[in-house]
mmCIF file of C-alpha atoms in Angstrom:
data_model
loop_
_atom_site.group_PDB
_atom_site.id
_atom_site.type_symbol
_atom_site.label_atom_id
_atom_site.label_comp_id
_atom_site.label_asym_id
_atom_site.label_seq_id
_atom_site.Cartn_x
_atom_site.Cartn_y
_atom_site.Cartn_z
ATOM 1 C CA MET A 1 -10.506 5.799 28.088
ATOM 2 C CA SER A 2 -8.997 6.844 24.753
ATOM 3 C CA ASN A 3 -10.826 8.582 21.958
ATOM 4 C CA ARG A 4 -11.866 5.670 19.717
ATOM 5 C CA ILE A 5 -12.660 7.950 16.761
ATOM 6 C CA ALA A 6 -9.099 9.276 16.806
ATOM 7 C CA ASP A 7 -7.780 5.697 17.182
ATOM 8 C CA ARG A 8 -9.812 4.549 14.160
ATOM 9 C CA LEU A 9 -8.587 7.477 12.083
ATOM 10 C CA GLU A 10 -4.968 6.742 12.970
ATOM 11 C CA ILE A 11 -5.375 3.073 12.012
ATOM 12 C CA HIS A 12 -7.046 4.017 8.708
ATOM 13 C CA GLU A 13 -4.268 6.514 8.003
ATOM 14 C CA CYS A 14 -1.641 3.825 8.598
ATOM 15 C CA LEU A 15 -3.379 1.480 6.137
ATOM 16 C CA TYR A 16 -3.549 4.195 3.483
ATOM 17 C CA ARG A 17 0.061 5.250 4.015
ATOM 18 C CA TYR A 18 1.114 1.625 3.598
ATOM 19 C CA ALA A 19 -0.712 1.518 0.232
ATOM 20 C CA ARG A 20 0.926 4.763 -0.891
ATOM 21 C CA GLY A 21 4.311 3.505 0.279
ATOM 22 C CA VAL A 22 4.054 0.368 -1.847
ATOM 23 C CA ASP A 23 2.643 2.208 -4.855
ATOM 24 C CA ARG A 24 5.319 4.928 -4.765
ATOM 25 C CA LEU A 25 8.105 2.546 -3.622
ATOM 26 C CA ASP A 26 8.583 4.732 -0.557
ATOM 27 C CA TYR A 27 10.322 2.108 1.544
ATOM 28 C CA ASP A 28 10.617 4.303 4.640
ATOM 29 C CA ALA A 29 6.843 4.873 4.578
ATOM 30 C CA ILE A 30 6.221 1.113 4.390
ATOM 31 C CA VAL A 31 8.480 0.382 7.370
ATOM 32 C CA ASP A 32 6.870 3.232 9.361
ATOM 33 C CA CYS A 33 3.555 1.360 9.248
ATOM 34 C CA TYR A 34 5.001 -1.525 11.291
ATOM 35 C CA PHE A 35 6.651 -2.004 14.641
ATOM 36 C CA ASP A 36 10.233 -3.289 14.454
ATOM 37 C CA ASP A 37 9.219 -6.701 15.810
ATOM 38 C CA ALA A 38 6.141 -7.075 13.568
ATOM 39 C CA VAL A 39 5.680 -10.131 11.372
ATOM 40 C CA ASP A 40 4.086 -9.990 7.918
ATOM 41 C CA ALA A 41 2.910 -13.141 6.099
ATOM 42 C CA HIS A 42 2.643 -11.739 2.586
ATOM 43 C CA GLY A 43 2.200 -14.501 0.016
ATOM 44 C CA SER A 44 5.476 -16.408 -0.197
ATOM 45 C CA TYR A 45 7.213 -13.931 2.129
ATOM 46 C CA VAL A 46 6.995 -14.267 5.921
ATOM 47 C CA GLY A 47 9.126 -12.060 8.118
ATOM 48 C CA SER A 48 9.892 -8.566 9.343
ATOM 49 C CA ALA A 49 8.865 -5.260 7.774
ATOM 50 C CA ALA A 50 12.482 -4.646 6.771
ATOM 51 C CA GLY A 51 12.499 -8.005 5.002
ATOM 52 C CA LEU A 52 9.155 -7.186 3.367
ATOM 53 C CA VAL A 53 10.692 -4.006 1.954
ATOM 54 C CA GLU A 54 13.513 -6.057 0.411
ATOM 55 C CA ASP A 55 10.949 -8.510 -0.983
ATOM 56 C CA ILE A 56 8.945 -5.639 -2.509
ATOM 57 C CA ARG A 57 12.140 -4.026 -3.827
ATOM 58 C CA SER A 58 12.942 -7.282 -5.633
ATOM 59 C CA ARG A 59 9.462 -8.201 -6.880
ATOM 60 C CA HIS A 60 8.573 -4.689 -8.035
ATOM 61 C CA GLN A 61 11.642 -4.176 -10.236
ATOM 62 C CA ILE A 62 9.534 -5.094 -13.281
ATOM 63 C CA ILE A 63 6.367 -3.282 -12.117
ATOM 64 C CA ASP A 64 5.839 0.127 -13.727
ATOM 65 C CA SER A 65 2.443 0.853 -12.181
ATOM 66 C CA SER A 66 0.981 -0.188 -8.836
ATOM 67 C CA GLN A 67 -2.267 0.812 -7.150
ATOM 68 C CA HIS A 68 -3.616 -0.594 -3.897
ATOM 69 C CA TYR A 69 -7.192 0.236 -2.899
ATOM 70 C CA ILE A 70 -8.041 -0.413 0.747
ATOM 71 C CA THR A 71 -11.722 -0.699 1.614
ATOM 72 C CA ASN A 72 -14.162 -2.305 4.042
ATOM 73 C CA VAL A 73 -12.012 -1.675 7.100
ATOM 74 C CA ILE A 74 -13.409 -3.304 10.224
ATOM 75 C CA ILE A 75 -11.704 -2.491 13.515
ATOM 76 C CA ASP A 76 -12.429 -4.520 16.641
ATOM 77 C CA PHE A 77 -10.681 -3.131 19.693
ATOM 78 C CA ASP A 78 -9.309 -5.636 22.182
ATOM 79 C CA GLY A 79 -8.443 -3.428 25.127
ATOM 80 C CA GLU A 80 -7.013 0.070 25.126
ATOM 81 C CA ASP A 81 -3.951 -0.591 22.994
ATOM 82 C CA ARG A 82 -4.794 -3.472 20.662
ATOM 83 C CA ALA A 83 -7.124 -3.820 17.697
ATOM 84 C CA HIS A 84 -7.914 -6.622 15.277
ATOM 85 C CA VAL A 85 -8.354 -5.098 11.824
ATOM 86 C CA GLU A 86 -9.652 -6.654 8.631
ATOM 87 C CA SER A 87 -9.223 -4.606 5.437
ATOM 88 C CA TYR A 88 -10.169 -5.563 1.931
ATOM 89 C CA CYS A 89 -7.546 -4.755 -0.692
ATOM 90 C CA LEU A 90 -7.756 -4.604 -4.450
ATOM 91 C CA ALA A 91 -4.312 -4.287 -6.044
ATOM 92 C CA PHE A 92 -3.379 -3.668 -9.670
ATOM 93 C CA LEU A 93 0.243 -4.331 -10.652
ATOM 94 C CA ARG A 94 1.264 -3.684 -14.249
ATOM 95 C CA GLU A 95 4.537 -5.073 -15.579
ATOM 96 C CA GLN A 96 6.819 -3.028 -17.802
ATOM 97 C CA ALA A 97 6.282 -3.554 -21.523
ATOM 98 C CA SER A 98 8.857 -5.670 -23.316
ATOM 99 C CA GLU A 99 8.866 -3.057 -26.086
ATOM 100 C CA GLU A 100 7.480 0.487 -26.321
ATOM 101 C CA GLY A 101 3.781 0.459 -27.211
ATOM 102 C CA GLN A 102 3.369 -3.286 -26.696
ATOM 103 C CA PRO A 103 0.653 -4.799 -24.471
ATOM 104 C CA GLN A 104 1.580 -5.276 -20.843
ATOM 105 C CA SER A 105 0.684 -7.910 -18.298
ATOM 106 C CA GLU A 106 -1.380 -6.566 -15.414
ATOM 107 C CA ALA A 107 -2.047 -8.574 -12.277
ATOM 108 C CA MET A 108 -5.148 -7.915 -10.214
ATOM 109 C CA SER A 109 -5.256 -9.255 -6.700
ATOM 110 C CA ARG A 110 -8.274 -9.397 -4.422
ATOM 111 C CA CYS A 111 -7.098 -9.956 -0.888
ATOM 112 C CA ARG A 112 -7.630 -9.000 2.721
ATOM 113 C CA TYR A 113 -5.189 -7.738 5.303
ATOM 114 C CA VAL A 114 -5.835 -9.448 8.621
ATOM 115 C CA ASP A 115 -3.879 -7.299 11.040
ATOM 116 C CA ARG A 116 -3.231 -6.919 14.707
ATOM 117 C CA PHE A 117 -2.579 -3.258 15.395
ATOM 118 C CA GLU A 118 -1.105 -2.112 18.662
ATOM 119 C CA ARG A 119 -0.554 1.267 20.217
ATOM 120 C CA ARG A 120 2.922 1.623 21.642
ATOM 121 C CA GLU A 121 4.273 4.878 23.011
ATOM 122 C CA GLY A 122 1.170 6.624 21.677
ATOM 123 C CA ARG A 123 1.471 5.335 18.076
ATOM 124 C CA TRP A 124 -0.776 2.813 16.320
ATOM 125 C CA ALA A 125 1.041 0.486 13.897
ATOM 126 C CA ILE A 126 0.915 -3.053 12.545
ATOM 127 C CA ALA A 127 2.194 -5.666 14.989
ATOM 128 C CA ASP A 128 1.185 -8.699 12.917
ATOM 129 C CA ARG A 129 -0.219 -9.096 9.386
ATOM 130 C CA VAL A 130 -1.495 -12.010 7.345
ATOM 131 C CA VAL A 131 -2.452 -11.322 3.737
ATOM 132 C CA VAL A 132 -5.362 -13.586 2.796
ATOM 133 C CA PHE A 133 -5.662 -13.992 -0.976
ATOM 134 C CA ASP A 134 -9.053 -14.455 -2.604
ATOM 135 C CA GLU A 135 -7.936 -14.212 -6.220
ATOM 136 C CA PHE A 136 -4.930 -13.328 -8.379
ATOM 137 C CA LEU A 137 -5.606 -12.744 -12.070
ATOM 138 C CA THR A 138 -3.538 -11.487 -14.980
ATOM 139 C CA ASN A 139 -4.685 -9.752 -18.142
ATOM 140 C CA GLN A 140 -3.009 -8.213 -21.152
ATOM 141 C CA VAL A 141 -3.589 -4.450 -21.202
ATOM 142 C CA GLN A 142 -2.687 -1.572 -23.496
ATOM 143 C CA ASP A 143 -1.906 1.744 -21.788
ATOM 144 C CA LEU A 144 -3.718 4.471 -23.735
ATOM 145 C CA ARG A 145 -2.759 7.469 -21.616
ATOM 146 C CA ARG A 146 -1.767 10.546 -23.558
ATOM 147 C CA ASP A 147 1.653 12.186 -23.505
ATOM 148 C CA GLU A 148 0.342 15.489 -22.121
ATOM 149 C CA TRP A 149 -1.202 13.895 -19.027
ATOM 150 C CA VAL A 150 0.547 14.031 -15.659
ATOM 151 C CA VAL A 151 2.049 10.578 -15.205
ATOM 152 C CA SER A 152 2.260 8.623 -11.971
ATOM 153 C CA ARG A 153 5.779 7.875 -10.764
ATOM 154 C CA ARG A 154 6.996 5.110 -8.495
ATOM 155 C CA ASP A 155 9.356 7.295 -6.490
ATOM 156 C CA ARG A 156 9.510 10.602 -4.650
ATOM 157 C CA SER A 157 9.251 12.526 -7.931
ATOM 158 C CA ASP A 158 5.534 11.651 -8.028
ATOM 159 C CA PRO A 159 3.346 14.777 -7.820
ATOM 160 C CA VAL A 160 1.968 13.739 -4.390
ATOM 161 C CA TYR A 161 5.411 14.406 -2.880
ATOM 162 C CA LEU A 162 5.772 17.734 -4.688
ATOM 163 C CA TRP A 163 2.281 19.143 -4.099
ATOM 164 C CA GLY A 164 2.471 22.481 -2.354
ATOM 165 C CA ARG A 165 6.086 22.040 -1.224
ATOM 166 C CA ASP A 166 7.120 25.226 -3.013
ATOM 167 C CA GLY A 167 3.671 26.786 -3.270
ATOM 168 C CA SER A 168 3.136 25.513 -6.809
ATOM 169 C CA THR A 169 0.867 22.902 -8.308
ATOM 170 C CA PRO A 170 2.624 20.041 -10.142
ATOM 171 C CA ARG A 171 2.056 20.301 -13.899
ATOM 172 C CA PRO A 172 3.395 18.382 -16.890
#
């Protein structure tokens, strides 16, 4: 019998890496969370992980800030190598401002990922996902962050990818 604590940790890690992948537009990280034959029903998109990446690439062109919070993860194992996983997700997606300093539209989505995870060749990943939406709201927001603060980036220049790589701490 496998170590269920290690299995749970690997499934949680996959969920969190998916969120980081979307938020940082790290397309390879997104695809790594799925098996090649996985299907994702993600709002108006239904298809493969590779297709989901193209959908995200298109939809997120106007998004300058994205944060996905994954909580309330319930894992029900169905045999040694399959688990049914429900995860709550709260996502904030802020659109680019039309002009510098102008209010921006921010979408907030409350949803759940209803996943079937499988372990294949020793690796847990998503085999099937349905995103169940509870609510999708938009608000006008004004970003008040200061110029001297370290700013989040939606690519591999974000500090999370640089942290400790050369022994230094990312600074503005």
